[in-house]
């Protein structure tokens, strides 16, 4: 079973194992093996696995790379908060900011009752309270 701890280990560069085909990251070798059996049974990358930009021909296998690429299209376009004077350069930043007004806490710890509005706060909580790395 893939756990939050496995996910957190995947973010540690020294414990990270990448799929040689799509570069997805895993904390454990058996997770890479299972991923390759399920996702790339014949050892190939298919077009359906690519993340595509809706605004230009850019393609990548990495969702984070696509998000970074999208900043090119958003440059110069500002998103202003209707509640306060906050201005964001990307829609995703505005969504995150709005949690400070709504009190929404979508990130929940799988190991205890801790909840937070911020992914980074949850990651720090898990590392500090639940991981013996």
PDB file of N, CA and C in Angstrom, residues 10-112:
ATOM      1  N   UNK A  10       9.542   9.931  -1.296  1.00  0.00           N
ATOM      2  CA  UNK A  10       9.757  10.193  -2.723  1.00  0.00           C
ATOM      3  C   UNK A  10      10.289  11.597  -2.953  1.00  0.00           C
ATOM      4  N   UNK A  11      10.022  12.506  -2.020  1.00  0.00           N
ATOM      5  CA  UNK A  11      10.500  13.877  -2.166  1.00  0.00           C
ATOM      6  C   UNK A  11      11.927  14.055  -1.658  1.00  0.00           C
ATOM      7  N   UNK A  12      12.465  13.068  -0.990  1.00  0.00           N
ATOM      8  CA  UNK A  12      13.852  13.128  -0.528  1.00  0.00           C
ATOM      9  C   UNK A  12      14.735  12.605  -1.653  1.00  0.00           C
ATOM     10  N   UNK A  13      15.576  13.470  -2.184  1.00  0.00           N
ATOM     11  CA  UNK A  13      16.406  13.111  -3.332  1.00  0.00           C
ATOM     12  C   UNK A  13      17.253  11.873  -3.139  1.00  0.00           C
ATOM     13  N   UNK A  14      17.799  11.659  -1.941  1.00  0.00           N
ATOM     14  CA  UNK A  14      18.682  10.527  -1.712  1.00  0.00           C
ATOM     15  C   UNK A  14      17.938   9.202  -1.586  1.00  0.00           C
ATOM     16  N   UNK A  15      16.627   9.234  -1.418  1.00  0.00           N
ATOM     17  CA  UNK A  15      15.849   8.008  -1.281  1.00  0.00           C
ATOM     18  C   UNK A  15      14.915   7.823  -2.470  1.00  0.00           C
ATOM     19  N   UNK A  16      15.135   8.537  -3.532  1.00  0.00           N
ATOM     20  CA  UNK A  16      14.194   8.569  -4.641  1.00  0.00           C
ATOM     21  C   UNK A  16      14.622   7.628  -5.764  1.00  0.00           C
ATOM     22  N   UNK A  17      13.661   6.824  -6.223  1.00  0.00           N
ATOM     23  CA  UNK A  17      13.906   5.933  -7.355  1.00  0.00           C
ATOM     24  C   UNK A  17      12.958   6.358  -8.467  1.00  0.00           C
ATOM     25  N   UNK A  18      13.495   6.585  -9.665  1.00  0.00           N
ATOM     26  CA  UNK A  18      12.682   7.058 -10.779  1.00  0.00           C
ATOM     27  C   UNK A  18      12.366   5.938 -11.755  1.00  0.00           C
ATOM     28  N   UNK A  19      11.173   6.023 -12.329  1.00  0.00           N
ATOM     29  CA  UNK A  19      10.819   5.141 -13.435  1.00  0.00           C
ATOM     30  C   UNK A  19      11.696   5.546 -14.615  1.00  0.00           C
ATOM     31  N   UNK A  20      12.377   4.596 -15.252  1.00  0.00           N
ATOM     32  CA  UNK A  20      13.253   4.952 -16.369  1.00  0.00           C
ATOM     33  C   UNK A  20      12.500   5.387 -17.627  1.00  0.00           C
ATOM     34  N   UNK A  21      11.191   5.155 -17.651  1.00  0.00           N
ATOM     35  CA  UNK A  21      10.412   5.495 -18.843  1.00  0.00           C
ATOM     36  C   UNK A  21       9.753   6.864 -18.721  1.00  0.00           C
ATOM     37  N   UNK A  22       9.020   7.098 -17.620  1.00  0.00           N
ATOM     38  CA  UNK A  22       8.288   8.369 -17.499  1.00  0.00           C
ATOM     39  C   UNK A  22       8.843   9.285 -16.413  1.00  0.00           C
ATOM     40  N   UNK A  23       9.868   8.839 -15.691  1.00  0.00           N
ATOM     41  CA  UNK A  23      10.536   9.614 -14.649  1.00  0.00           C
ATOM     42  C   UNK A  23       9.683   9.861 -13.405  1.00  0.00           C
ATOM     43  N   UNK A  24       8.569   9.115 -13.244  1.00  0.00           N
ATOM     44  CA  UNK A  24       7.793   9.197 -12.006  1.00  0.00           C
ATOM     45  C   UNK A  24       8.697   8.761 -10.859  1.00  0.00           C
ATOM     46  N   UNK A  25       8.500   9.356  -9.673  1.00  0.00           N
ATOM     47  CA  UNK A  25       9.381   9.087  -8.538  1.00  0.00           C
ATOM     48  C   UNK A  25       8.693   8.202  -7.499  1.00  0.00           C
ATOM     49  N   UNK A  26       9.474   7.288  -6.922  1.00  0.00           N
ATOM     50  CA  UNK A  26       8.971   6.372  -5.908  1.00  0.00           C
ATOM     51  C   UNK A  26       9.999   6.222  -4.802  1.00  0.00           C
ATOM     52  N   UNK A  27       9.516   5.898  -3.603  1.00  0.00           N
ATOM     53  CA  UNK A  27      10.404   5.736  -2.458  1.00  0.00           C
ATOM     54  C   UNK A  27      10.986   4.330  -2.389  1.00  0.00           C
ATOM     55  N   UNK A  28      10.273   3.357  -2.940  1.00  0.00           N
ATOM     56  CA  UNK A  28      10.707   1.966  -2.826  1.00  0.00           C
ATOM     57  C   UNK A  28      10.779   1.305  -4.196  1.00  0.00           C
ATOM     58  N   UNK A  29      11.755   0.425  -4.342  1.00  0.00           N
ATOM     59  CA  UNK A  29      11.972  -0.243  -5.624  1.00  0.00           C
ATOM     60  C   UNK A  29      10.749  -1.053  -6.044  1.00  0.00           C
ATOM     61  N   UNK A  30      10.091  -1.739  -5.101  1.00  0.00           N
ATOM     62  CA  UNK A  30       8.938  -2.560  -5.488  1.00  0.00           C
ATOM     63  C   UNK A  30       7.786  -1.701  -6.022  1.00  0.00           C
ATOM     64  N   UNK A  31       7.711  -0.432  -5.584  1.00  0.00           N
ATOM     65  CA  UNK A  31       6.684   0.463  -6.127  1.00  0.00           C
ATOM     66  C   UNK A  31       6.989   0.831  -7.577  1.00  0.00           C
ATOM     67  N   UNK A  32       8.272   0.980  -7.907  1.00  0.00           N
ATOM     68  CA  UNK A  32       8.662   1.254  -9.294  1.00  0.00           C
ATOM     69  C   UNK A  32       8.333   0.044 -10.160  1.00  0.00           C
ATOM     70  N   UNK A  33       8.647  -1.144  -9.651  1.00  0.00           N
ATOM     71  CA  UNK A  33       8.369  -2.371 -10.406  1.00  0.00           C
ATOM     72  C   UNK A  33       6.874  -2.495 -10.676  1.00  0.00           C
ATOM     73  N   UNK A  34       6.046  -2.289  -9.633  1.00  0.00           N
ATOM     74  CA  UNK A  34       4.592  -2.373  -9.809  1.00  0.00           C
ATOM     75  C   UNK A  34       4.101  -1.315 -10.796  1.00  0.00           C
ATOM     76  N   UNK A  35       4.613  -0.089 -10.668  1.00  0.00           N
ATOM     77  CA  UNK A  35       4.245   0.993 -11.586  1.00  0.00           C
ATOM     78  C   UNK A  35       4.557   0.606 -13.025  1.00  0.00           C
ATOM     79  N   UNK A  36       5.748   0.063 -13.255  1.00  0.00           N
ATOM     80  CA  UNK A  36       6.142  -0.302 -14.623  1.00  0.00           C
ATOM     81  C   UNK A  36       5.271  -1.435 -15.159  1.00  0.00           C
ATOM     82  N   UNK A  37       4.910  -2.393 -14.312  1.00  0.00           N
ATOM     83  CA  UNK A  37       4.055  -3.495 -14.753  1.00  0.00           C
ATOM     84  C   UNK A  37       2.665  -2.993 -15.127  1.00  0.00           C
ATOM     85  N   UNK A  38       2.142  -2.051 -14.349  1.00  0.00           N
ATOM     86  CA  UNK A  38       0.792  -1.552 -14.585  1.00  0.00           C
ATOM     87  C   UNK A  38       0.728  -0.474 -15.661  1.00  0.00           C
ATOM     88  N   UNK A  39       1.722   0.397 -15.683  1.00  0.00           N
ATOM     89  CA  UNK A  39       1.680   1.561 -16.566  1.00  0.00           C
ATOM     90  C   UNK A  39       2.422   1.362 -17.876  1.00  0.00           C
ATOM     91  N   UNK A  40       3.519   0.633 -17.840  1.00  0.00           N
ATOM     92  CA  UNK A  40       4.347   0.423 -19.032  1.00  0.00           C
ATOM     93  C   UNK A  40       4.608  -1.076 -19.244  1.00  0.00           C
ATOM     94  N   UNK A  41       3.567  -1.902 -19.405  1.00  0.00           N
ATOM     95  CA  UNK A  41       3.787  -3.353 -19.482  1.00  0.00           C
ATOM     96  C   UNK A  41       4.698  -3.785 -20.629  1.00  0.00           C
ATOM     97  N   UNK A  42       4.724  -3.010 -21.699  1.00  0.00           N
ATOM     98  CA  UNK A  42       5.617  -3.369 -22.814  1.00  0.00           C
ATOM     99  C   UNK A  42       6.831  -2.446 -22.887  1.00  0.00           C
ATOM    100  N   UNK A  43       7.074  -1.700 -21.809  1.00  0.00           N
ATOM    101  CA  UNK A  43       8.264  -0.861 -21.731  1.00  0.00           C
ATOM    102  C   UNK A  43       8.219   0.395 -22.570  1.00  0.00           C
ATOM    103  N   UNK A  44       7.009   0.874 -22.894  1.00  0.00           N
ATOM    104  CA  UNK A  44       6.880   2.064 -23.740  1.00  0.00           C
ATOM    105  C   UNK A  44       6.077   3.148 -23.039  1.00  0.00           C
ATOM    106  N   UNK A  45       6.312   4.376 -23.462  1.00  0.00           N
ATOM    107  CA  UNK A  45       5.551   5.527 -22.990  1.00  0.00           C
ATOM    108  C   UNK A  45       4.506   5.846 -24.050  1.00  0.00           C
ATOM    109  N   UNK A  46       3.250   5.929 -23.652  1.00  0.00           N
ATOM    110  CA  UNK A  46       2.181   6.207 -24.604  1.00  0.00           C
ATOM    111  C   UNK A  46       1.772   7.675 -24.548  1.00  0.00           C
ATOM    112  N   UNK A  47       1.250   8.160 -25.662  1.00  0.00           N
ATOM    113  CA  UNK A  47       0.846   9.563 -25.752  1.00  0.00           C
ATOM    114  C   UNK A  47      -0.148   9.932 -24.659  1.00  0.00           C
ATOM    115  N   UNK A  48      -1.005   8.991 -24.259  1.00  0.00           N
ATOM    116  CA  UNK A  48      -2.004   9.280 -23.228  1.00  0.00           C
ATOM    117  C   UNK A  48      -1.370   9.580 -21.873  1.00  0.00           C
ATOM    118  N   UNK A  49      -0.121   9.180 -21.682  1.00  0.00           N
ATOM    119  CA  UNK A  49       0.570   9.422 -20.416  1.00  0.00           C
ATOM    120  C   UNK A  49       1.209  10.805 -20.361  1.00  0.00           C
ATOM    121  N   UNK A  50       1.237  11.505 -21.464  1.00  0.00           N
ATOM    122  CA  UNK A  50       1.868  12.820 -21.509  1.00  0.00           C
ATOM    123  C   UNK A  50       0.947  13.885 -20.934  1.00  0.00           C
ATOM    124  N   UNK A  51       1.530  14.852 -20.249  1.00  0.00           N
ATOM    125  CA  UNK A  51       0.806  16.035 -19.790  1.00  0.00           C
ATOM    126  C   UNK A  51       0.956  17.071 -20.900  1.00  0.00           C
ATOM    127  N   UNK A  52      -0.154  17.606 -21.354  1.00  0.00           N
ATOM    128  CA  UNK A  52      -0.131  18.536 -22.486  1.00  0.00           C
ATOM    129  C   UNK A  52      -0.597  19.925 -22.072  1.00  0.00           C
ATOM    130  N   UNK A  53       0.055  20.917 -22.640  1.00  0.00           N
ATOM    131  CA  UNK A  53      -0.369  22.301 -22.449  1.00  0.00           C
ATOM    132  C   UNK A  53      -1.564  22.558 -23.363  1.00  0.00           C
ATOM    133  N   UNK A  54      -2.617  23.187 -22.820  1.00  0.00           N
ATOM    134  CA  UNK A  54      -3.800  23.500 -23.621  1.00  0.00           C
ATOM    135  C   UNK A  54      -3.599  24.730 -24.498  1.00  0.00           C
ATOM    136  N   UNK A  55      -2.515  25.463 -24.273  1.00  0.00           N
ATOM    137  CA  UNK A  55      -2.317  26.727 -24.974  1.00  0.00           C
ATOM    138  C   UNK A  55      -1.232  26.700 -26.041  1.00  0.00           C
ATOM    139  N   UNK A  56      -0.414  25.641 -26.048  1.00  0.00           N
ATOM    140  CA  UNK A  56       0.649  25.518 -27.045  1.00  0.00           C
ATOM    141  C   UNK A  56       1.008  24.041 -27.209  1.00  0.00           C
ATOM    142  N   UNK A  57       1.926  23.694 -28.102  1.00  0.00           N
ATOM    143  CA  UNK A  57       2.251  22.279 -28.341  1.00  0.00           C
ATOM    144  C   UNK A  57       3.108  21.598 -27.264  1.00  0.00           C
ATOM    145  N   UNK A  58       3.454  22.285 -26.193  1.00  0.00           N
ATOM    146  CA  UNK A  58       4.334  21.722 -25.163  1.00  0.00           C
ATOM    147  C   UNK A  58       3.761  20.433 -24.567  1.00  0.00           C
ATOM    148  N   UNK A  59       4.624  19.407 -24.389  1.00  0.00           N
ATOM    149  CA  UNK A  59       4.256  18.133 -23.769  1.00  0.00           C
ATOM    150  C   UNK A  59       5.360  17.723 -22.808  1.00  0.00           C
ATOM    151  N   UNK A  60       4.978  17.043 -21.731  1.00  0.00           N
ATOM    152  CA  UNK A  60       5.948  16.526 -20.769  1.00  0.00           C
ATOM    153  C   UNK A  60       5.347  15.332 -20.044  1.00  0.00           C
ATOM    154  N   UNK A  61       6.195  14.520 -19.432  1.00  0.00           N
ATOM    155  CA  UNK A  61       5.695  13.420 -18.609  1.00  0.00           C
ATOM    156  C   UNK A  61       5.585  13.849 -17.150  1.00  0.00           C
ATOM    157  N   UNK A  62       6.016  15.063 -16.848  1.00  0.00           N
ATOM    158  CA  UNK A  62       6.098  15.532 -15.474  1.00  0.00           C
ATOM    159  C   UNK A  62       5.065  16.630 -15.219  1.00  0.00           C
ATOM    160  N   UNK A  63       4.125  16.396 -14.301  1.00  0.00           N
ATOM    161  CA  UNK A  63       3.080  17.381 -14.010  1.00  0.00           C
ATOM    162  C   UNK A  63       3.656  18.682 -13.456  1.00  0.00           C
ATOM    163  N   UNK A  64       4.703  18.580 -12.637  1.00  0.00           N
ATOM    164  CA  UNK A  64       5.330  19.785 -12.085  1.00  0.00           C
ATOM    165  C   UNK A  64       5.958  20.631 -13.188  1.00  0.00           C
ATOM    166  N   UNK A  65       6.553  19.966 -14.176  1.00  0.00           N
ATOM    167  CA  UNK A  65       7.155  20.692 -15.299  1.00  0.00           C
ATOM    168  C   UNK A  65       6.079  21.418 -16.095  1.00  0.00           C
ATOM    169  N   UNK A  66       4.917  20.791 -16.259  1.00  0.00           N
ATOM    170  CA  UNK A  66       3.820  21.443 -16.979  1.00  0.00           C
ATOM    171  C   UNK A  66       3.336  22.667 -16.207  1.00  0.00           C
ATOM    172  N   UNK A  67       3.209  22.542 -14.892  1.00  0.00           N
ATOM    173  CA  UNK A  67       2.773  23.688 -14.086  1.00  0.00           C
ATOM    174  C   UNK A  67       3.767  24.846 -14.210  1.00  0.00           C
ATOM    175  N   UNK A  68       5.047  24.534 -14.164  1.00  0.00           N
ATOM    176  CA  UNK A  68       6.083  25.566 -14.323  1.00  0.00           C
ATOM    177  C   UNK A  68       5.986  26.191 -15.714  1.00  0.00           C
ATOM    178  N   UNK A  69       5.770  25.351 -16.740  1.00  0.00           N
ATOM    179  CA  UNK A  69       5.629  25.843 -18.110  1.00  0.00           C
ATOM    180  C   UNK A  69       4.452  26.817 -18.219  1.00  0.00           C
ATOM    181  N   UNK A  70       3.348  26.531 -17.532  1.00  0.00           N
ATOM    182  CA  UNK A  70       2.151  27.367 -17.631  1.00  0.00           C
ATOM    183  C   UNK A  70       2.408  28.798 -17.166  1.00  0.00           C
ATOM    184  N   UNK A  71       3.430  28.987 -16.333  1.00  0.00           N
ATOM    185  CA  UNK A  71       3.773  30.337 -15.882  1.00  0.00           C
ATOM    186  C   UNK A  71       4.127  31.241 -17.062  1.00  0.00           C
ATOM    187  N   UNK A  72       4.669  30.661 -18.132  1.00  0.00           N
ATOM    188  CA  UNK A  72       5.002  31.433 -19.336  1.00  0.00           C
ATOM    189  C   UNK A  72       3.747  32.092 -19.889  1.00  0.00           C
ATOM    190  N   UNK A  73       2.655  31.336 -19.921  1.00  0.00           N
ATOM    191  CA  UNK A  73       1.404  31.850 -20.480  1.00  0.00           C
ATOM    192  C   UNK A  73       0.706  32.839 -19.546  1.00  0.00           C
ATOM    193  N   UNK A  74       0.987  32.750 -18.248  1.00  0.00           N
ATOM    194  CA  UNK A  74       0.313  33.605 -17.281  1.00  0.00           C
ATOM    195  C   UNK A  74       1.078  34.890 -16.993  1.00  0.00           C
ATOM    196  N   UNK A  75       2.298  34.997 -17.484  1.00  0.00           N
ATOM    197  CA  UNK A  75       3.133  36.166 -17.202  1.00  0.00           C
ATOM    198  C   UNK A  75       2.397  37.455 -17.601  1.00  0.00           C
ATOM    199  N   UNK A  76       2.380  38.386 -16.691  1.00  0.00           N
ATOM    200  CA  UNK A  76       1.742  39.667 -16.970  1.00  0.00           C
ATOM    201  C   UNK A  76       0.253  39.688 -16.679  1.00  0.00           C
ATOM    202  N   UNK A  77      -0.349  38.516 -16.428  1.00  0.00           N
ATOM    203  CA  UNK A  77      -1.774  38.456 -16.110  1.00  0.00           C
ATOM    204  C   UNK A  77      -1.904  38.320 -14.600  1.00  0.00           C
ATOM    205  N   UNK A  78      -2.635  39.228 -14.000  1.00  0.00           N
ATOM    206  CA  UNK A  78      -2.761  39.212 -12.551  1.00  0.00           C
ATOM    207  C   UNK A  78      -4.149  38.738 -12.135  1.00  0.00           C
ATOM    208  N   UNK A  79      -4.210  38.106 -10.990  1.00  0.00           N
ATOM    209  CA  UNK A  79      -5.460  37.619 -10.422  1.00  0.00           C
ATOM    210  C   UNK A  79      -5.621  38.304  -9.069  1.00  0.00           C
ATOM    211  N   UNK A  80      -6.650  39.146  -8.946  1.00  0.00           N
ATOM    212  CA  UNK A  80      -6.844  39.947  -7.746  1.00  0.00           C
ATOM    213  C   UNK A  80      -7.912  39.325  -6.857  1.00  0.00           C
ATOM    214  N   UNK A  81      -7.631  39.279  -5.563  1.00  0.00           N
ATOM    215  CA  UNK A  81      -8.570  38.747  -4.581  1.00  0.00           C
ATOM    216  C   UNK A  81      -9.743  39.716  -4.424  1.00  0.00           C
ATOM    217  N   UNK A  82     -10.967  39.175  -4.381  1.00  0.00           N
ATOM    218  CA  UNK A  82     -12.164  40.000  -4.203  1.00  0.00           C
ATOM    219  C   UNK A  82     -12.360  40.433  -2.749  1.00  0.00           C
ATOM    220  N   UNK A  83     -11.640  39.798  -1.826  1.00  0.00           N
ATOM    221  CA  UNK A  83     -11.828  40.065  -0.403  1.00  0.00           C
ATOM    222  C   UNK A  83     -10.792  41.046   0.147  1.00  0.00           C
ATOM    223  N   UNK A  84      -9.559  40.938  -0.332  1.00  0.00           N
ATOM    224  CA  UNK A  84      -8.487  41.810   0.160  1.00  0.00           C
ATOM    225  C   UNK A  84      -7.651  42.305  -1.026  1.00  0.00           C
ATOM    226  N   UNK A  85      -6.510  42.870  -0.758  1.00  0.00           N
ATOM    227  CA  UNK A  85      -5.701  43.466  -1.826  1.00  0.00           C
ATOM    228  C   UNK A  85      -4.674  42.503  -2.426  1.00  0.00           C
ATOM    229  N   UNK A  86      -4.732  41.221  -2.065  1.00  0.00           N
ATOM    230  CA  UNK A  86      -3.764  40.243  -2.570  1.00  0.00           C
ATOM    231  C   UNK A  86      -3.868  40.109  -4.087  1.00  0.00           C
ATOM    232  N   UNK A  87      -2.705  40.044  -4.749  1.00  0.00           N
ATOM    233  CA  UNK A  87      -2.641  39.842  -6.195  1.00  0.00           C
ATOM    234  C   UNK A  87      -1.745  38.636  -6.458  1.00  0.00           C
ATOM    235  N   UNK A  88      -2.237  37.697  -7.270  1.00  0.00           N
ATOM    236  CA  UNK A  88      -1.482  36.481  -7.589  1.00  0.00           C
ATOM    237  C   UNK A  88      -1.132  36.455  -9.066  1.00  0.00           C
ATOM    238  N   UNK A  89       0.008  35.857  -9.370  1.00  0.00           N
ATOM    239  CA  UNK A  89       0.435  35.747 -10.770  1.00  0.00           C
ATOM    240  C   UNK A  89      -0.149  34.514 -11.446  1.00  0.00           C
ATOM    241  N   UNK A  90      -0.614  33.541 -10.629  1.00  0.00           N
ATOM    242  CA  UNK A  90      -1.178  32.303 -11.189  1.00  0.00           C
ATOM    243  C   UNK A  90      -2.502  31.989 -10.502  1.00  0.00           C
ATOM    244  N   UNK A  91      -3.437  31.393 -11.242  1.00  0.00           N
ATOM    245  CA  UNK A  91      -4.717  31.016 -10.629  1.00  0.00           C
ATOM    246  C   UNK A  91      -4.542  30.067  -9.443  1.00  0.00           C
ATOM    247  N   UNK A  92      -3.583  29.147  -9.529  1.00  0.00           N
ATOM    248  CA  UNK A  92      -3.379  28.185  -8.435  1.00  0.00           C
ATOM    249  C   UNK A  92      -2.971  28.901  -7.146  1.00  0.00           C
ATOM    250  N   UNK A  93      -2.216  29.988  -7.276  1.00  0.00           N
ATOM    251  CA  UNK A  93      -1.832  30.760  -6.091  1.00  0.00           C
ATOM    252  C   UNK A  93      -3.041  31.463  -5.482  1.00  0.00           C
ATOM    253  N   UNK A  94      -3.962  31.900  -6.339  1.00  0.00           N
ATOM    254  CA  UNK A  94      -5.176  32.546  -5.837  1.00  0.00           C
ATOM    255  C   UNK A  94      -6.054  31.535  -5.103  1.00  0.00           C
ATOM    256  N   UNK A  95      -6.148  30.323  -5.632  1.00  0.00           N
ATOM    257  CA  UNK A  95      -6.925  29.274  -4.962  1.00  0.00           C
ATOM    258  C   UNK A  95      -6.349  29.020  -3.571  1.00  0.00           C
ATOM    259  N   UNK A  96      -5.027  28.916  -3.489  1.00  0.00           N
ATOM    260  CA  UNK A  96      -4.370  28.709  -2.190  1.00  0.00           C
ATOM    261  C   UNK A  96      -4.645  29.880  -1.250  1.00  0.00           C
ATOM    262  N   UNK A  97      -4.539  31.100  -1.776  1.00  0.00           N
ATOM    263  CA  UNK A  97      -4.762  32.296  -0.962  1.00  0.00           C
ATOM    264  C   UNK A  97      -6.186  32.335  -0.402  1.00  0.00           C
ATOM    265  N   UNK A  98      -7.160  31.952  -1.206  1.00  0.00           N
ATOM    266  CA  UNK A  98      -8.563  32.032  -0.786  1.00  0.00           C
ATOM    267  C   UNK A  98      -8.849  31.172   0.442  1.00  0.00           C
ATOM    268  N   UNK A  99      -8.033  30.152   0.678  1.00  0.00           N
ATOM    269  CA  UNK A  99      -8.218  29.328   1.880  1.00  0.00           C
ATOM    270  C   UNK A  99      -8.051  30.157   3.152  1.00  0.00           C
ATOM    271  N   UNK A 100      -7.261  31.237   3.072  1.00  0.00           N
ATOM    272  CA  UNK A 100      -7.089  32.085   4.254  1.00  0.00           C
ATOM    273  C   UNK A 100      -8.389  32.820   4.586  1.00  0.00           C
ATOM    274  N   UNK A 101      -9.265  32.992   3.610  1.00  0.00           N
ATOM    275  CA  UNK A 101     -10.552  33.646   3.840  1.00  0.00           C
ATOM    276  C   UNK A 101     -11.655  32.641   4.169  1.00  0.00           C
ATOM    277  N   UNK A 102     -11.628  31.480   3.537  1.00  0.00           N
ATOM    278  CA  UNK A 102     -12.714  30.504   3.697  1.00  0.00           C
ATOM    279  C   UNK A 102     -12.513  29.562   4.879  1.00  0.00           C
ATOM    280  N   UNK A 103     -11.265  29.409   5.319  1.00  0.00           N
ATOM    281  CA  UNK A 103     -10.985  28.457   6.392  1.00  0.00           C
ATOM    282  C   UNK A 103     -10.939  27.019   5.911  1.00  0.00           C
ATOM    283  N   UNK A 104     -10.972  26.805   4.611  1.00  0.00           N
ATOM    284  CA  UNK A 104     -10.915  25.458   4.034  1.00  0.00           C
ATOM    285  C   UNK A 104      -9.584  24.798   4.393  1.00  0.00           C
ATOM    286  N   UNK A 105      -9.649  23.563   4.858  1.00  0.00           N
ATOM    287  CA  UNK A 105      -8.443  22.808   5.224  1.00  0.00           C
ATOM    288  C   UNK A 105      -8.491  21.445   4.527  1.00  0.00           C
ATOM    289  N   UNK A 106      -8.099  21.408   3.255  1.00  0.00           N
ATOM    290  CA  UNK A 106      -8.238  20.166   2.485  1.00  0.00           C
ATOM    291  C   UNK A 106      -7.159  19.116   2.733  1.00  0.00           C
ATOM    292  N   UNK A 107      -6.095  19.461   3.445  1.00  0.00           N
ATOM    293  CA  UNK A 107      -4.993  18.514   3.644  1.00  0.00           C
ATOM    294  C   UNK A 107      -5.119  17.855   5.013  1.00  0.00           C
ATOM    295  N   UNK A 108      -5.351  16.528   5.006  1.00  0.00           N
ATOM    296  CA  UNK A 108      -5.589  15.769   6.224  1.00  0.00           C
ATOM    297  C   UNK A 108      -4.513  14.714   6.413  1.00  0.00           C
ATOM    298  N   UNK A 109      -4.000  14.612   7.614  1.00  0.00           N
ATOM    299  CA  UNK A 109      -3.001  13.599   7.944  1.00  0.00           C
ATOM    300  C   UNK A 109      -3.676  12.230   7.986  1.00  0.00           C
ATOM    301  N   UNK A 110      -3.061  11.236   7.347  1.00  0.00           N
ATOM    302  CA  UNK A 110      -3.604   9.877   7.332  1.00  0.00           C
ATOM    303  C   UNK A 110      -3.336   9.141   8.644  1.00  0.00           C
ATOM    304  N   UNK A 111      -2.459   9.704   9.478  1.00  0.00           N
ATOM    305  CA  UNK A 111      -2.044   8.997  10.690  1.00  0.00           C
ATOM    306  C   UNK A 111      -2.618   9.576  11.978  1.00  0.00           C
ATOM    307  N   UNK A 112      -3.217  10.761  11.896  1.00  0.00           N
ATOM    308  CA  UNK A 112      -3.832  11.372  13.081  1.00  0.00           C
ATOM    309  C   UNK A 112      -4.911  12.345  12.606  1.00  0.00           C
TER     310      UNK A 112
END
